[in-house]
């Protein structure tokens, strides 16, 4: 039961995110089942859940950062984290719009004067959310989640001056629920399918969680209507995308990416993508955006992003293949690996693995790992998290995949070089157990190290470091403090090879010159007989240099 009472402080925001995630988890399959517009791809509930999971994880990170201090996070801290988490984790059209709704609310709740009453701030937040979501969609269509969001804001705005935050939230929920029930009469494809809008149903669940978070009491769920099982229909049901195209004749690809770009460049991008396709939604701001579009030329959509700024986390889904062909039989075995940079992502993909990119400061959530396991489409999956901090996240993902009938072995690799070693001995032709044992042994026989730059003065196991020092971490502990990368790298290699080794693996960050690799290769060759060295480009990764010795 939530601890807040008619308030919307940081704790209430945390509670709201948790309750929303629980609600979307309960309704995920039912929402997925009502997904025909504009493409019957059955993923609206899943996309909403993954977006909410990313938002909740960001809020939890803010609270974790304050655990050692004397003060709790502010409401502004919590709502900004929620909005940022949703933005970077938004999936599909539904998740992208949800991210913009949360961003719109956060803009009011974080910036409005603290002396303004909470109910008034909540009314303004809901209004801003609905307006900003409409602005993000190139061609809004009624009968979608946009309609439901607008109705929620209008209902909240009609509450009296004496209404508390709980009453405002409850009015928004009821307004959204009533609007959702009307969506089949507003959008023909919903009426033909006999269902409500899937994205709107997800928003109703999120608003129900808001009611419980601020009032301590969950709204009653109607026995019929949007939360009841979908009626039989010729389609699976209605989707979440507010675009007016025929769902059977739409573009072939869904393209999604995060984009670092300025406002003017994004406006030009909107115009370019609007010509290329439909279902265009661009959300975000302050230099970071989430772009979603349906197109026939996926390459052109990505190139447009490159012209505007720096796109990353690019996801391309081929709708046409889903429409025209039954999904092929699953492979017998696959490997899913988390990689810290795009360079290693390409290397692992060439080896046949399904990759999940972990950007600096943005570890993947369990939902992303589950999604990667599903994309691998195999009966047996070996999961390599390549980060000690991901052990719980990976375990949760493995458990979820097992519940879906996939045999999953989680090898607790703690660094990318251990994952490379495991992947190098992977053989799909041998038995699953034998393969897992061999991969586990290879990973366990690989010591790992990385170089990092000290951000502040601190005590370490190697002594006191100063801001700007180069730290050499071996097996997770600081072992060397140096003044430059080459010197520190040589010292780390010497310490690691003192215990023996046959192969050194070097993974260079994008700012490290090739000359360093040549220097380190020469150092190993001259000082250690019969030790080979392999070098890979890691691309944009957190550490300037990763080292493995096996």
Short mmCIF file of C-alpha atoms in Angstrom, two decimals:
data_model
loop_
_atom_site.label_atom_id
_atom_site.label_comp_id
_atom_site.label_asym_id
_atom_site.label_seq_id
_atom_site.Cartn_x
_atom_site.Cartn_y
_atom_site.Cartn_z
CA UNK A 1 0.00 0.00 0.00
CA UNK A 2 1.43 3.40 -0.88
CA UNK A 3 2.60 5.53 2.03
CA UNK A 4 1.67 8.89 0.53
CA UNK A 5 -1.61 10.66 1.25
CA UNK A 6 -2.96 13.13 -1.32
CA UNK A 7 0.52 14.30 -2.26
CA UNK A 8 2.90 14.01 -5.17
CA UNK A 9 6.35 14.16 -3.64
CA UNK A 10 9.40 12.11 -4.68
CA UNK A 11 8.19 9.06 -2.75
CA UNK A 12 4.81 9.26 -4.48
CA UNK A 13 6.52 9.48 -7.88
CA UNK A 14 8.58 6.40 -6.99
CA UNK A 15 5.42 4.60 -5.89
CA UNK A 16 3.60 5.65 -9.04
CA UNK A 17 6.35 4.23 -11.26
CA UNK A 18 6.34 0.95 -9.34
CA UNK A 19 2.56 0.61 -9.42
CA UNK A 20 2.40 1.53 -13.11
CA UNK A 21 5.00 -1.13 -13.90
CA UNK A 22 3.01 -3.71 -11.93
CA UNK A 23 -0.23 -2.71 -13.67
CA UNK A 24 1.29 -2.87 -17.16
CA UNK A 25 2.88 -6.19 -16.27
CA UNK A 26 -0.53 -7.62 -15.35
CA UNK A 27 -2.17 -6.26 -18.50
CA UNK A 28 0.72 -6.70 -20.94
CA UNK A 29 -0.61 -9.80 -22.69
CA UNK A 30 -4.17 -8.48 -22.85
CA UNK A 31 -2.97 -5.19 -24.35
CA UNK A 32 -0.71 -7.03 -26.79
CA UNK A 33 -3.77 -9.01 -27.87
CA UNK A 34 -5.63 -5.84 -28.86
CA UNK A 35 -3.15 -4.56 -31.44
CA UNK A 36 -4.26 -4.17 -35.06
CA UNK A 37 -3.73 -0.51 -35.85
CA UNK A 38 -1.77 0.37 -37.90
CA UNK A 39 0.14 -2.94 -37.85
CA UNK A 40 -1.07 -6.08 -36.11
CA UNK A 41 2.28 -6.81 -34.49
CA UNK A 42 0.96 -7.55 -31.00
CA UNK A 43 3.53 -5.59 -28.99
CA UNK A 44 1.78 -2.51 -27.58
CA UNK A 45 1.57 -3.89 -24.03
CA UNK A 46 5.15 -5.10 -24.14
CA UNK A 47 6.41 -1.75 -25.42
CA UNK A 48 4.54 0.15 -22.71
CA UNK A 49 5.89 -2.19 -20.05
CA UNK A 50 9.50 -1.83 -21.20
CA UNK A 51 9.17 1.95 -21.32
CA UNK A 52 7.72 2.04 -17.80
CA UNK A 53 10.44 -0.32 -16.60
CA UNK A 54 13.11 2.08 -17.84
CA UNK A 55 11.36 5.01 -16.13
CA UNK A 56 11.06 3.13 -12.84
CA UNK A 57 14.72 2.04 -12.96
CA UNK A 58 15.83 5.66 -13.43
CA UNK A 59 13.83 6.77 -10.40
CA UNK A 60 15.23 3.94 -8.30
CA UNK A 61 18.74 5.03 -9.32
CA UNK A 62 18.04 8.54 -7.98
CA UNK A 63 16.90 7.14 -4.64
CA UNK A 64 19.93 4.82 -4.50
CA UNK A 65 22.23 7.78 -5.06
CA UNK A 66 20.73 9.52 -2.00
CA UNK A 67 20.95 6.51 0.32
CA UNK A 68 24.34 7.51 1.70
CA UNK A 69 23.42 11.17 2.14
CA UNK A 70 21.30 12.99 4.67
CA UNK A 71 18.68 14.29 2.25
CA UNK A 72 16.06 12.55 0.15
CA UNK A 73 15.60 13.31 -3.56
CA UNK A 74 13.27 16.16 -4.41
CA UNK A 75 10.13 15.86 -6.48
CA UNK A 76 12.00 17.56 -9.33
CA UNK A 77 14.79 14.96 -9.11
CA UNK A 78 12.30 12.10 -9.24
CA UNK A 79 10.10 13.35 -12.09
CA UNK A 80 13.08 14.34 -14.23
CA UNK A 81 14.60 10.90 -13.74
CA UNK A 82 11.25 9.31 -14.61
CA UNK A 83 10.98 11.32 -17.82
CA UNK A 84 14.59 10.69 -18.84
CA UNK A 85 14.32 6.98 -18.12
CA UNK A 86 11.17 6.73 -20.22
CA UNK A 87 12.78 8.69 -23.05
CA UNK A 88 15.90 6.55 -23.37
CA UNK A 89 13.94 3.32 -22.87
CA UNK A 90 10.89 4.11 -25.01
CA UNK A 91 9.85 1.23 -27.24
CA UNK A 92 7.49 1.35 -30.18
CA UNK A 93 4.98 4.06 -30.93
CA UNK A 94 3.07 3.50 -27.70
CA UNK A 95 6.18 3.73 -25.53
CA UNK A 96 7.40 6.82 -27.39
CA UNK A 97 4.11 8.63 -26.76
CA UNK A 98 4.06 7.51 -23.12
CA UNK A 99 7.56 8.94 -22.73
CA UNK A 100 6.38 12.30 -24.05
CA UNK A 101 3.36 12.27 -21.75
CA UNK A 102 5.66 11.71 -18.77
CA UNK A 103 8.06 14.37 -20.02
CA UNK A 104 5.21 16.86 -20.30
CA UNK A 105 4.13 16.14 -16.74
CA UNK A 106 7.69 16.33 -15.46
CA UNK A 107 8.18 19.74 -17.04
CA UNK A 108 5.39 21.15 -14.87
CA UNK A 109 5.99 19.19 -11.67
CA UNK A 110 9.71 20.01 -11.67
CA UNK A 111 9.47 23.67 -12.63
CA UNK A 112 6.26 25.04 -11.12
CA UNK A 113 6.71 27.02 -7.89
CA UNK A 114 6.71 24.78 -4.84
CA UNK A 115 4.17 27.02 -3.12
CA UNK A 116 1.58 26.28 -5.80
CA UNK A 117 -0.92 23.70 -4.55
CA UNK A 118 -0.28 20.11 -5.59
CA UNK A 119 -3.76 19.64 -7.17
CA UNK A 120 -3.27 22.71 -9.36
CA UNK A 121 0.19 21.53 -10.43
CA UNK A 122 -1.24 18.10 -11.26
CA UNK A 123 -3.98 19.65 -13.42
CA UNK A 124 -1.39 21.69 -15.29
CA UNK A 125 0.88 18.66 -15.63
CA UNK A 126 -1.83 16.52 -17.21
CA UNK A 127 -2.75 19.34 -19.59
CA UNK A 128 0.86 19.87 -20.60
CA UNK A 129 1.32 16.13 -21.08
CA UNK A 130 -1.62 15.79 -23.46
CA UNK A 131 -0.59 18.85 -25.46
CA UNK A 132 3.06 17.86 -25.77
CA UNK A 133 2.15 14.34 -26.90
CA UNK A 134 -0.04 15.75 -29.67
CA UNK A 135 2.74 18.09 -30.75
CA UNK A 136 5.16 15.15 -30.97
CA UNK A 137 2.94 13.25 -33.42
CA UNK A 138 3.20 14.43 -37.01
CA UNK A 139 -0.43 13.64 -37.90
CA UNK A 140 -2.62 13.07 -34.83
CA UNK A 141 -5.68 10.87 -35.24
CA UNK A 142 -8.67 10.68 -32.89
CA UNK A 143 -9.61 7.40 -31.27
CA UNK A 144 -6.04 6.78 -30.11
CA UNK A 145 -4.06 7.25 -26.92
CA UNK A 146 -3.91 10.96 -27.76
CA UNK A 147 -7.69 11.20 -27.43
CA UNK A 148 -7.58 9.36 -24.12
CA UNK A 149 -4.84 11.64 -22.77
CA UNK A 150 -6.76 14.76 -23.78
CA UNK A 151 -9.92 13.49 -22.10
CA UNK A 152 -7.98 12.75 -18.92
CA UNK A 153 -6.58 16.30 -18.84
CA UNK A 154 -9.97 17.86 -19.50
CA UNK A 155 -11.62 15.79 -16.76
CA UNK A 156 -8.90 16.78 -14.30
CA UNK A 157 -9.37 20.43 -15.26
CA UNK A 158 -13.07 20.27 -14.38
CA UNK A 159 -12.41 19.36 -10.73
CA UNK A 160 -13.28 22.02 -8.20
CA UNK A 161 -10.85 24.38 -6.51
CA UNK A 162 -11.13 22.42 -3.25
CA UNK A 163 -10.32 19.04 -4.80
CA UNK A 164 -7.20 17.28 -3.54
CA UNK A 165 -4.54 15.64 -5.67
CA UNK A 166 -6.23 12.26 -5.25
CA UNK A 167 -9.51 13.63 -6.56
CA UNK A 168 -7.77 15.25 -9.53
CA UNK A 169 -5.98 12.00 -10.38
CA UNK A 170 -9.20 10.01 -10.01
CA UNK A 171 -11.06 12.41 -12.30
CA UNK A 172 -8.31 12.05 -14.90
CA UNK A 173 -8.53 8.25 -14.63
CA UNK A 174 -12.33 8.24 -15.02
CA UNK A 175 -12.17 10.66 -17.94
CA UNK A 176 -9.58 8.48 -19.65
CA UNK A 177 -11.59 5.31 -19.02
CA UNK A 178 -14.76 6.80 -20.51
CA UNK A 179 -12.83 8.14 -23.51
CA UNK A 180 -11.23 4.75 -24.04
CA UNK A 181 -14.62 3.05 -24.24
CA UNK A 182 -15.58 5.49 -27.02
CA UNK A 183 -12.52 4.86 -29.21
CA UNK A 184 -14.12 2.10 -31.34
CA UNK A 185 -16.62 4.67 -32.58
CA UNK A 186 -13.88 7.13 -33.49
CA UNK A 187 -11.50 4.92 -35.46
CA UNK A 188 -12.95 2.53 -38.02
CA UNK A 189 -10.36 -0.21 -37.59
CA UNK A 190 -11.18 -0.38 -33.88
CA UNK A 191 -14.87 -0.64 -34.60
CA UNK A 192 -14.32 -3.46 -37.11
CA UNK A 193 -12.19 -5.34 -34.60
CA UNK A 194 -14.63 -4.72 -31.76
CA UNK A 195 -11.96 -3.45 -29.38
CA UNK A 196 -10.66 -0.30 -27.71
CA UNK A 197 -7.36 1.38 -28.49
CA UNK A 198 -4.47 -0.58 -27.00
CA UNK A 199 -2.25 2.40 -26.22
CA UNK A 200 -5.19 4.13 -24.56
CA UNK A 201 -5.84 1.08 -22.44
CA UNK A 202 -2.24 1.18 -21.29
CA UNK A 203 -2.58 4.86 -20.36
CA UNK A 204 -5.66 4.06 -18.29
CA UNK A 205 -3.57 1.54 -16.36
CA UNK A 206 -0.85 4.15 -15.77
CA UNK A 207 -3.40 6.71 -14.54
CA UNK A 208 -4.95 4.10 -12.25
CA UNK A 209 -1.51 3.67 -10.70
CA UNK A 210 -1.29 7.45 -10.26
CA UNK A 211 -4.58 7.45 -8.35
CA UNK A 212 -3.29 4.80 -5.98
CA UNK A 213 0.06 6.53 -5.55
CA UNK A 214 -1.36 9.92 -4.51
CA UNK A 215 -4.46 8.79 -2.61
CA UNK A 216 -3.45 5.41 -1.21
CA UNK A 217 -6.48 3.75 -2.77
CA UNK A 218 -6.66 2.06 -6.16
CA UNK A 219 -9.63 2.86 -8.42
CA UNK A 220 -12.23 0.17 -8.81
CA UNK A 221 -11.81 -1.82 -11.98
CA UNK A 222 -14.97 -2.17 -14.06
CA UNK A 223 -16.11 -5.71 -14.78
CA UNK A 224 -16.56 -4.81 -18.43
CA UNK A 225 -15.03 -2.29 -20.75
CA UNK A 226 -11.36 -1.54 -21.27
CA UNK A 227 -10.03 -3.86 -18.58
CA UNK A 228 -12.15 -6.82 -19.58
CA UNK A 229 -10.85 -9.47 -22.00
CA UNK A 230 -11.10 -8.39 -25.63
CA UNK A 231 -14.09 -9.50 -27.64
CA UNK A 232 -13.55 -11.96 -30.49
CA UNK A 233 -12.63 -10.10 -33.65
CA UNK A 234 -11.35 -10.78 -37.15
CA UNK A 235 -8.11 -9.08 -36.10
CA UNK A 236 -6.08 -9.54 -32.94
CA UNK A 237 -7.29 -6.03 -31.95
CA UNK A 238 -6.41 -2.38 -31.99
CA UNK A 239 -2.98 -0.90 -31.79
CA UNK A 240 -1.54 2.23 -30.43
CA UNK A 241 -0.24 4.22 -33.34
CA UNK A 242 -2.01 7.50 -34.14
CA UNK A 243 -1.64 7.55 -37.90
CA UNK A 244 -4.33 7.38 -40.54
CA UNK A 245 -2.94 4.82 -42.96
CA UNK A 246 -4.56 1.48 -43.78
CA UNK A 247 -2.95 -1.06 -41.46
CA UNK A 248 -2.67 -3.67 -44.20
CA UNK A 249 -0.95 -1.40 -46.73
CA UNK A 250 1.47 0.54 -44.54
CA UNK A 251 5.23 0.87 -44.86
CA UNK A 252 7.46 -2.16 -44.50
CA UNK A 253 9.73 -1.02 -41.66
CA UNK A 254 9.52 0.50 -38.20
CA UNK A 255 12.63 2.55 -37.42
CA UNK A 256 13.42 3.78 -33.90
CA UNK A 257 16.53 5.47 -32.56
CA UNK A 258 17.80 7.85 -29.91
CA UNK A 259 19.29 11.01 -31.35
CA UNK A 260 21.65 13.63 -29.99
CA UNK A 261 20.85 16.80 -31.94
CA UNK A 262 19.84 20.44 -31.62
CA UNK A 263 16.30 21.76 -31.98
CA UNK A 264 16.76 23.20 -35.48
CA UNK A 265 18.26 19.99 -36.79
CA UNK A 266 15.35 18.02 -35.33
CA UNK A 267 12.81 20.27 -37.03
CA UNK A 268 14.52 19.57 -40.36
CA UNK A 269 14.53 15.86 -39.50
CA UNK A 270 10.78 15.91 -38.81
CA UNK A 271 10.12 17.39 -42.24
CA UNK A 272 12.41 14.86 -43.93
CA UNK A 273 10.92 11.83 -42.19
CA UNK A 274 7.37 13.04 -42.74
CA UNK A 275 8.03 12.76 -46.47
CA UNK A 276 9.66 9.35 -46.16
CA UNK A 277 6.93 7.60 -44.16
CA UNK A 278 4.15 7.81 -41.59
CA UNK A 279 3.44 7.19 -37.91
CA UNK A 280 6.11 9.79 -37.17
CA UNK A 281 6.67 10.59 -33.51
CA UNK A 282 9.65 12.62 -32.28
CA UNK A 283 9.84 13.20 -28.53
CA UNK A 284 12.39 14.66 -26.15
CA UNK A 285 14.35 17.89 -25.97
CA UNK A 286 17.47 19.48 -24.47
CA UNK A 287 19.63 17.76 -27.06
CA UNK A 288 18.30 14.20 -26.65
CA UNK A 289 15.42 12.80 -28.72
CA UNK A 290 13.63 9.55 -29.40
CA UNK A 291 12.62 9.14 -33.05
CA UNK A 292 9.97 6.70 -34.31
CA UNK A 293 8.74 6.33 -37.90
CA UNK A 294 7.31 3.73 -40.28
CA UNK A 295 9.00 3.77 -43.70
CA UNK A 296 9.71 1.65 -46.76
CA UNK A 297 13.33 2.82 -46.91
CA UNK A 298 14.83 2.14 -43.47
CA UNK A 299 18.30 3.21 -44.61
CA UNK A 300 17.06 6.64 -45.63
CA UNK A 301 15.42 7.13 -42.23
CA UNK A 302 18.68 6.33 -40.46
CA UNK A 303 20.69 8.52 -42.85
CA UNK A 304 18.34 11.39 -42.05
CA UNK A 305 19.22 10.92 -38.40
CA UNK A 306 22.93 10.95 -39.19
CA UNK A 307 22.50 14.24 -41.02
CA UNK A 308 20.66 15.71 -38.03
CA UNK A 309 23.06 14.55 -35.32
CA UNK A 310 24.23 11.29 -33.73
CA UNK A 311 21.69 8.46 -33.80
CA UNK A 312 22.23 5.37 -31.64
CA UNK A 313 20.28 2.43 -30.23
CA UNK A 314 18.91 1.99 -33.73
CA UNK A 315 16.13 -0.61 -34.01
CA UNK A 316 14.61 -1.68 -37.32
CA UNK A 317 11.61 -4.02 -37.48
CA UNK A 318 10.49 -5.51 -40.81
CA UNK A 319 6.69 -5.43 -40.80
CA UNK A 320 6.39 -6.89 -44.29
CA UNK A 321 8.09 -10.11 -43.23
CA UNK A 322 5.64 -10.44 -40.37
CA UNK A 323 2.69 -9.87 -42.70
CA UNK A 324 3.73 -12.15 -45.54
CA UNK A 325 5.46 -15.05 -43.85
CA UNK A 326 4.87 -17.26 -40.88
CA UNK A 327 7.66 -16.96 -38.35
CA UNK A 328 10.32 -19.58 -39.06
CA UNK A 329 10.98 -22.45 -36.70
CA UNK A 330 13.22 -21.39 -33.84
CA UNK A 331 16.90 -22.22 -34.00
CA UNK A 332 18.17 -24.84 -31.61
CA UNK A 333 20.60 -22.54 -29.80
CA UNK A 334 21.66 -18.90 -29.65
CA UNK A 335 23.91 -16.65 -27.61
CA UNK A 336 22.76 -13.28 -26.25
CA UNK A 337 25.58 -10.99 -25.17
CA UNK A 338 25.67 -7.53 -23.58
CA UNK A 339 28.38 -5.36 -25.15
CA UNK A 340 29.78 -2.02 -23.89
CA UNK A 341 30.39 -0.53 -27.33
CA UNK A 342 29.21 -0.70 -30.93
CA UNK A 343 32.57 -2.09 -32.09
CA UNK A 344 32.24 -5.19 -29.95
CA UNK A 345 28.61 -5.36 -30.96
CA UNK A 346 29.64 -5.85 -34.57
CA UNK A 347 32.28 -8.40 -33.60
CA UNK A 348 29.82 -10.48 -31.58
CA UNK A 349 27.13 -10.20 -34.24
CA UNK A 350 29.58 -11.54 -36.82
CA UNK A 351 30.09 -14.51 -34.52
CA UNK A 352 26.34 -15.15 -34.63
CA UNK A 353 25.35 -13.66 -31.27
CA UNK A 354 22.35 -11.44 -30.57
CA UNK A 355 23.68 -8.27 -28.95
CA UNK A 356 22.37 -5.76 -26.42
CA UNK A 357 24.26 -2.45 -26.30
CA UNK A 358 25.05 -1.05 -22.84
CA UNK A 359 25.92 2.63 -23.22
CA UNK A 360 27.97 4.38 -20.52
CA UNK A 361 25.72 5.07 -17.55
CA UNK A 362 22.75 3.34 -19.21
CA UNK A 363 22.77 -0.38 -18.35
CA UNK A 364 20.08 -2.42 -20.08
CA UNK A 365 16.94 -3.27 -18.14
CA UNK A 366 15.68 -6.82 -17.75
CA UNK A 367 13.03 -6.16 -20.38
CA UNK A 368 15.69 -5.37 -22.96
CA UNK A 369 17.44 -8.65 -22.21
CA UNK A 370 14.17 -10.57 -22.46
CA UNK A 371 13.47 -8.86 -25.76
CA UNK A 372 16.91 -9.88 -27.04
CA UNK A 373 16.26 -13.48 -26.01
CA UNK A 374 13.00 -13.37 -27.94
CA UNK A 375 14.74 -11.86 -30.98
CA UNK A 376 17.29 -14.67 -30.87
CA UNK A 377 14.33 -17.00 -31.51
CA UNK A 378 15.94 -20.18 -30.24
CA UNK A 379 14.94 -23.08 -28.01
CA UNK A 380 18.16 -22.77 -26.02
CA UNK A 381 19.92 -19.51 -25.15
CA UNK A 382 23.22 -18.76 -23.45
CA UNK A 383 23.11 -15.32 -21.79
CA UNK A 384 26.37 -13.38 -21.23
CA UNK A 385 25.75 -10.18 -19.19
CA UNK A 386 29.45 -9.15 -19.16
CA UNK A 387 28.98 -6.93 -16.10
CA UNK A 388 28.89 -7.91 -12.41
CA UNK A 389 26.30 -5.19 -11.78
CA UNK A 390 23.91 -6.87 -14.24
CA UNK A 391 23.77 -10.20 -12.43
CA UNK A 392 20.34 -9.57 -10.86
CA UNK A 393 18.94 -7.98 -14.02
CA UNK A 394 20.18 -10.90 -16.13
CA UNK A 395 18.81 -13.44 -13.65
CA UNK A 396 15.36 -11.82 -13.82
CA UNK A 397 15.47 -11.85 -17.62
CA UNK A 398 16.52 -15.49 -17.68
CA UNK A 399 13.68 -16.40 -15.33
CA UNK A 400 11.16 -14.57 -17.51
CA UNK A 401 12.43 -16.31 -20.65
CA UNK A 402 12.26 -19.70 -18.94
CA UNK A 403 8.64 -18.98 -18.06
CA UNK A 404 8.05 -18.47 -21.79
CA UNK A 405 9.48 -21.91 -22.57
CA UNK A 406 13.06 -21.03 -23.50
CA UNK A 407 15.91 -23.00 -21.94
CA UNK A 408 18.31 -20.34 -20.68
CA UNK A 409 21.78 -20.72 -19.18
CA UNK A 410 23.15 -17.60 -17.50
CA UNK A 411 26.95 -17.50 -17.46
CA UNK A 412 27.90 -14.79 -14.94
CA UNK A 413 30.55 -13.05 -17.06
CA UNK A 414 31.76 -9.91 -15.34
CA UNK A 415 33.51 -8.18 -18.24
CA UNK A 416 33.32 -7.98 -22.02
CA UNK A 417 36.65 -9.83 -22.44
CA UNK A 418 35.20 -12.79 -20.55
CA UNK A 419 32.24 -12.76 -22.91
CA UNK A 420 34.59 -12.72 -25.91
CA UNK A 421 36.45 -15.72 -24.50
CA UNK A 422 33.20 -17.60 -23.91
CA UNK A 423 31.85 -16.81 -27.37
CA UNK A 424 35.12 -17.98 -28.96
CA UNK A 425 34.60 -21.57 -27.72
CA UNK A 426 30.84 -21.69 -28.39
CA UNK A 427 29.83 -24.68 -30.54
CA UNK A 428 26.17 -25.08 -31.36
CA UNK A 429 26.64 -28.66 -32.54
CA UNK A 430 27.52 -30.12 -29.14
CA UNK A 431 25.02 -30.66 -26.35
CA UNK A 432 23.70 -27.64 -24.50
CA UNK A 433 25.25 -28.67 -21.20
CA UNK A 434 28.66 -29.34 -22.76
CA UNK A 435 28.57 -26.01 -24.55
CA UNK A 436 27.67 -24.12 -21.38
CA UNK A 437 30.41 -25.87 -19.40
CA UNK A 438 33.04 -25.04 -22.05
CA UNK A 439 31.93 -21.41 -22.30
CA UNK A 440 31.85 -21.04 -18.52
CA UNK A 441 35.35 -22.48 -18.22
CA UNK A 442 36.70 -20.12 -20.89
CA UNK A 443 35.16 -17.11 -19.19
CA UNK A 444 36.40 -18.19 -15.77
CA UNK A 445 39.96 -18.63 -17.07
CA UNK A 446 40.04 -15.03 -18.31
CA UNK A 447 41.24 -12.36 -15.93
CA UNK A 448 39.93 -8.94 -16.80
CA UNK A 449 41.09 -5.37 -16.36
CA UNK A 450 40.15 -1.92 -17.52
CA UNK A 451 41.52 1.60 -17.42
CA UNK A 452 39.47 4.46 -16.03
CA UNK A 453 39.98 8.14 -15.29
CA UNK A 454 39.59 9.19 -11.64
CA UNK A 455 36.84 11.77 -11.24
CA UNK A 456 37.88 12.96 -7.77
CA UNK A 457 40.37 12.36 -4.99
CA UNK A 458 39.66 9.02 -3.39
CA UNK A 459 41.10 6.20 -1.31
CA UNK A 460 41.72 2.99 -3.30
CA UNK A 461 43.39 -0.35 -2.67
CA UNK A 462 46.42 1.03 -4.51
CA UNK A 463 46.59 4.25 -2.47
CA UNK A 464 45.16 7.73 -2.83
CA UNK A 465 44.26 8.86 -6.34
CA UNK A 466 43.70 12.41 -7.54
CA UNK A 467 41.17 13.69 -10.07
CA UNK A 468 42.51 12.98 -13.56
CA UNK A 469 44.72 10.04 -12.55
CA UNK A 470 44.57 6.93 -14.74
CA UNK A 471 43.35 3.95 -12.73
CA UNK A 472 44.11 0.36 -13.64
CA UNK A 473 41.42 -1.96 -12.29
CA UNK A 474 42.14 -5.70 -12.22
CA UNK A 475 39.21 -8.00 -11.55
CA UNK A 476 37.22 -4.99 -10.39
CA UNK A 477 39.72 -3.56 -7.88
CA UNK A 478 42.09 -0.61 -8.36
CA UNK A 479 45.58 -2.10 -8.64
CA UNK A 480 47.55 0.66 -10.39
CA UNK A 481 47.45 4.46 -10.25
CA UNK A 482 49.26 6.13 -13.14
CA UNK A 483 49.65 9.44 -14.91
CA UNK A 484 49.00 8.36 -18.50
CA UNK A 485 47.30 5.56 -20.38
CA UNK A 486 50.37 3.81 -21.90
CA UNK A 487 52.28 3.71 -18.60
CA UNK A 488 49.28 2.44 -16.65
CA UNK A 489 48.39 -0.14 -19.31
CA UNK A 490 51.92 -1.59 -19.26
CA UNK A 491 51.86 -1.82 -15.46
CA UNK A 492 48.49 -3.59 -15.53
CA UNK A 493 49.70 -6.06 -18.15
CA UNK A 494 52.82 -6.83 -16.13
CA UNK A 495 50.79 -7.54 -13.01
CA UNK A 496 48.35 -9.77 -14.88
CA UNK A 497 51.01 -11.71 -16.82
CA UNK A 498 53.09 -12.28 -13.71
CA UNK A 499 50.63 -15.07 -12.93
CA UNK A 500 50.99 -16.53 -16.44
CA UNK A 501 48.91 -16.35 -19.56
CA UNK A 502 48.77 -17.41 -23.18
CA UNK A 503 46.59 -14.77 -24.84
CA UNK A 504 46.15 -11.04 -24.23
CA UNK A 505 43.00 -9.34 -25.52
CA UNK A 506 42.95 -5.54 -25.92
CA UNK A 507 39.72 -3.65 -26.61
CA UNK A 508 40.37 -0.01 -27.53
CA UNK A 509 37.92 2.81 -26.89
CA UNK A 510 37.08 5.19 -29.73
CA UNK A 511 39.53 7.88 -28.53
CA UNK A 512 42.51 5.54 -28.14
CA UNK A 513 44.94 5.62 -31.10
CA UNK A 514 46.08 2.45 -32.85
CA UNK A 515 49.62 3.37 -31.87
CA UNK A 516 48.87 2.39 -28.28
CA UNK A 517 47.88 -1.10 -29.38
CA UNK A 518 51.15 -1.44 -31.27
CA UNK A 519 53.08 -0.25 -28.21
CA UNK A 520 51.37 -2.74 -25.92
CA UNK A 521 51.75 -5.59 -28.42
CA UNK A 522 55.49 -4.89 -28.57
CA UNK A 523 55.65 -4.78 -24.75
CA UNK A 524 54.04 -8.22 -24.50
CA UNK A 525 56.12 -9.68 -27.32
CA UNK A 526 59.42 -8.52 -25.83
CA UNK A 527 58.70 -9.39 -22.22
CA UNK A 528 56.61 -12.56 -22.41
CA UNK A 529 57.49 -15.44 -24.70
CA UNK A 530 54.73 -17.44 -26.37
CA UNK A 531 52.01 -14.94 -25.37
CA UNK A 532 49.86 -13.78 -28.28
CA UNK A 533 47.93 -10.51 -28.46
CA UNK A 534 44.66 -9.76 -30.25
CA UNK A 535 43.25 -6.24 -30.66
CA UNK A 536 39.66 -5.14 -31.19
CA UNK A 537 38.06 -1.75 -31.62
CA UNK A 538 35.31 -1.28 -29.03
CA UNK A 539 33.91 1.98 -30.37
CA UNK A 540 32.08 4.26 -27.95
CA UNK A 541 32.49 2.56 -24.57
CA UNK A 542 32.90 3.68 -20.98
CA UNK A 543 36.51 2.51 -20.47
CA UNK A 544 39.32 3.75 -22.74
CA UNK A 545 40.91 0.28 -22.65
CA UNK A 546 39.72 -3.21 -21.72
CA UNK A 547 42.26 -5.98 -21.14
CA UNK A 548 41.84 -9.73 -20.90
CA UNK A 549 44.44 -12.38 -20.11
CA UNK A 550 43.69 -16.07 -20.52
#
